[in-house]
Every structure is written in C-alpha cells, then in structure tokens.
Short mmCIF file of C-alpha atoms and ligand atoms in Angstrom, two decimals:
data_model
loop_
_atom_site.label_atom_id
_atom_site.label_comp_id
_atom_site.label_asym_id
_atom_site.label_seq_id
_atom_site.Cartn_x
_atom_site.Cartn_y
_atom_site.Cartn_z
CA MET T 268 71.97 115.20 107.38
CA GLU T 269 68.84 117.13 106.80
CA LYS T 270 68.12 120.38 108.73
CA LYS T 271 65.14 120.38 110.97
CA SER T 272 62.80 123.22 110.15
CA THR T 273 59.58 124.59 111.54
CA ARG T 274 58.50 125.38 107.96
CA ILE T 275 56.38 122.74 106.09
CA LYS T 276 58.74 120.27 104.43
CA THR T 277 58.34 119.79 100.71
CA LEU T 278 60.33 116.56 100.63
CA LEU T 279 59.39 113.82 103.01
CA THR T 280 61.09 110.62 104.18
CA PRO T 281 59.35 107.28 103.76
CA GLY T 282 58.75 107.21 107.40
CA GLU T 283 57.07 110.61 107.43
CA VAL T 284 54.83 109.72 104.53
CA ALA T 285 53.93 106.34 106.14
CA LYS T 286 53.11 108.11 109.37
CA ARG T 287 50.95 110.79 107.90
CA CYS T 288 49.13 108.41 105.55
CA GLY T 289 48.67 105.59 108.08
CA VAL T 290 50.39 102.95 105.89
CA ALA T 291 53.57 100.83 106.38
CA VAL T 292 56.75 101.96 104.59
CA SER T 293 56.60 98.58 102.78
CA ALA T 294 53.22 99.72 101.39
CA LEU T 295 54.89 102.86 99.93
CA HIS T 296 57.57 100.64 98.36
CA PHE T 297 54.83 98.42 96.99
CA TYR T 298 52.94 101.42 95.52
CA GLU T 299 56.12 102.63 94.01
CA SER T 300 56.93 99.28 92.51
CA LYS T 301 53.47 99.35 90.91
CA GLY T 302 54.12 102.93 89.48
CA LEU T 303 51.50 104.50 91.56
CA ILE T 304 53.76 106.92 93.33
CA LYS T 305 57.34 108.16 92.70
CA SER T 306 60.20 109.09 94.69
CA THR T 307 63.48 110.88 94.25
CA ARG T 308 66.85 110.03 95.92
CA ASN T 309 68.81 112.36 98.12
CA ALA T 310 72.54 112.63 98.20
CA GLY T 311 72.70 109.61 100.55
CA ASN T 312 70.69 107.54 98.03
CA GLN T 313 67.65 107.60 100.42
CA ARG T 314 64.09 107.91 99.14
CA ARG T 315 62.40 111.22 99.40
CA TYR T 316 58.82 111.85 98.35
CA ARG T 317 57.36 115.18 97.26
CA ARG T 318 54.64 116.31 99.63
CA ASP T 319 51.85 115.88 97.13
CA VAL T 320 52.42 112.10 97.48
CA LEU T 321 50.22 112.31 100.59
CA ARG T 322 47.25 113.13 98.44
CA SER T 323 48.03 110.26 96.04
CA VAL T 324 48.51 107.73 98.86
CA ALA T 325 45.25 108.93 100.54
CA ILE T 326 43.31 108.42 97.24
CA ILE T 327 44.96 104.99 96.79
CA LYS T 328 43.98 103.89 100.25
CA ILE T 329 40.45 104.99 99.84
CA ALA T 330 40.12 103.49 96.39
CA GLN T 331 41.49 100.28 97.71
CA ARG T 332 39.13 100.32 100.62
CA ILE T 333 36.12 100.51 98.32
CA GLY T 334 37.47 97.70 96.23
CA ILE T 335 39.02 99.46 93.18
CA PRO T 336 41.90 97.22 92.07
CA LEU T 337 45.40 98.58 92.08
CA ALA T 338 45.60 97.94 88.33
CA THR T 339 42.65 100.35 87.80
CA ILE T 340 44.05 102.88 90.10
CA GLY T 341 47.36 102.65 88.12
CA GLU T 342 45.59 103.08 84.77
CA ALA T 343 43.94 106.20 86.00
CA PHE T 344 47.18 107.66 87.47
CA GLY T 345 48.90 106.65 84.14
CA VAL T 346 47.02 109.16 82.22
CA LEU T 347 47.98 112.00 84.47
CA PRO T 348 51.19 114.04 83.97
CA GLU T 349 54.21 113.06 85.89
CA GLY T 350 56.71 115.04 87.84
CA GLN T 351 54.52 117.76 89.20
CA PRO T 352 51.78 118.10 91.60
CA LEU T 353 48.43 117.58 90.00
CA ASN T 354 46.20 120.54 89.49
CA ALA T 355 42.43 120.60 90.25
CA LYS T 356 41.76 119.98 86.50
CA GLU T 357 43.80 116.84 86.50
CA TRP T 358 42.20 115.56 89.73
CA ALA T 359 38.73 116.22 87.99
CA LYS T 360 39.92 114.12 85.08
CA LEU T 361 40.65 111.34 87.49
CA SER T 362 37.34 111.77 89.11
CA SER T 363 35.57 111.62 85.74
CA LEU T 364 37.41 108.40 84.95
CA TRP T 365 36.13 106.75 88.13
CA ARG T 366 32.62 108.27 88.18
CA GLU T 367 30.84 105.48 86.41
CA GLU T 368 32.70 102.81 88.40
CA LEU T 369 32.01 104.61 91.69
CA ASP T 370 28.30 105.04 90.73
CA ARG T 371 28.11 101.38 90.08
CA ARG T 372 29.66 100.42 93.37
CA ILE T 373 27.40 102.99 95.28
CA HIS T 374 24.38 101.44 93.69
CA THR T 375 25.52 97.91 94.57
CA MET T 376 26.22 98.97 98.24
CA VAL T 377 22.90 100.65 98.63
CA ALA T 378 21.12 97.60 97.17
CA LEU T 379 23.13 95.34 99.51
CA ARG T 380 22.21 97.53 102.46
CA ASP T 381 18.54 97.64 101.56
CA GLN T 382 18.10 94.06 100.36
CA LEU T 383 20.37 91.96 102.52
CA ASP T 384 17.57 90.66 104.60
CA GLY T 385 15.59 89.58 101.53
CA CYS T 386 16.08 87.65 98.35
CA ILE T 387 19.19 88.79 96.46
CA GLY T 388 18.84 86.43 93.51
CA CYS T 389 21.72 84.33 94.20
CA GLY T 390 20.13 80.92 93.55
CA CYS T 391 20.04 79.68 97.13
CA LEU T 392 16.21 79.82 97.28
CA SER T 393 16.52 80.02 101.05
CA ARG T 394 14.49 83.14 101.88
CA ARG T 395 10.74 83.41 102.16
CA ASP T 396 10.62 85.88 99.27
CA CYS T 397 12.87 83.78 96.90
CA PRO T 398 9.92 82.09 95.19
CA LEU T 399 8.44 85.44 94.47
CA ARG T 400 11.59 87.32 93.43
CA ASN T 401 13.56 84.42 91.88
CA PRO T 402 11.20 81.60 91.21
CA GLU T 403 13.03 78.33 90.47
CA ASP T 404 16.20 80.40 90.08
CA LYS T 405 15.13 81.91 86.83
CA LEU T 406 17.57 84.78 87.52
CA GLY T 407 20.39 82.39 87.23
CA GLU T 408 19.79 82.41 83.55
CA ARG T 409 20.80 86.11 83.39
CA GLY T 410 24.15 85.66 84.90
CA THR T 411 26.16 84.69 87.93
CA GLY T 412 25.95 85.84 91.61
CA ALA T 413 23.42 88.01 93.25
CA ARG T 414 21.48 89.10 90.25
CA LEU T 415 19.12 91.45 92.17
CA LEU T 416 22.10 93.37 93.59
CA GLU T 417 24.05 93.50 90.42
CA GLU T 418 21.44 94.43 87.88
CA ASP T 419 19.92 97.80 87.76
S1 FES I 86 18.31 84.78 98.52
FE1 FES I 86 19.30 83.48 97.17
S2 FES I 86 17.82 83.18 95.67
FE2 FES I 86 16.73 84.32 97.06
#
C-alpha cells in the first residue's frame, strides 16, 4: 500500500492521471498501447506513471482536438528520448516538427472562418459568388474538396 503524502507525488496511478488530464483510464491504456506514453509497474504489478506524463497526455489531447492523427503524434514522440522527462530543448524540437502542419491548419481554419458564408470552391455552385470564384467548377481541375480553403 502506498503512503499518502502532502508532497507532490512523482508517480501517479492511472486514476490520478486520468482525473488530472480529463481522460478515461481506458484512454491512457490506449495511448500506451500506441506507444505514446509509458508506465512502470509497482510491486503489486499495477501501472504507475511518472508525473511528466501529464504534459504528454495534455499535448496528445490538444493535438487530437485540432485533428492531428495519433500516428503523427506517435512519430513526433518517437524521435524524442525515452525514460526521462523532456527538457525545453526537446519540446522545442517537437514544436518545430509540428510547426508547418500547425501553420497549415491555422491557415485553413482562418479561411474557413472567413469564407464559410461564400464560395469555398467545392464544386456545388450553390452560392451567389460561385460563378465568379469557381466558374463552371474550374477549380475541380486543381484537386478535390474546397479548393479555395485548401489552397494558399
Ligand atoms: S460554394 Fe461550392 S463551388 Fe462555390
């Protein structure tokens, strides 16, 4: 049995991590099965997570919320050293890996916000400005989807 302490705990139970992160314990197991986070086992063979897992799970949650696939998150985490809390330089490396993708997503979200009420170049030709912005669906020749949102 673990001792209760008023000091900050360095090893957390799955329940403690789940509560602090706002995820289900099953999500932690899932992230672990994908290699995104790691746990150790205590003498009773129960999972324990180092406290820095809170930062990893928080980043995973936000990345997922903005649509970064788990595989991409895993690739980024995979280039970082294991078995120790990441330092600022390593988090900066992760940030640089995602910068281009995040910039692209920000651009798309801003375009969606600003152009949602007008023609987005999707081929529907249903808006008043479609004939002007996408006459006869010419944009369809350049690719799929909402060309005016996806192109620079
Ligand atoms: S909104 Fe679909 S082509 Fe203009």
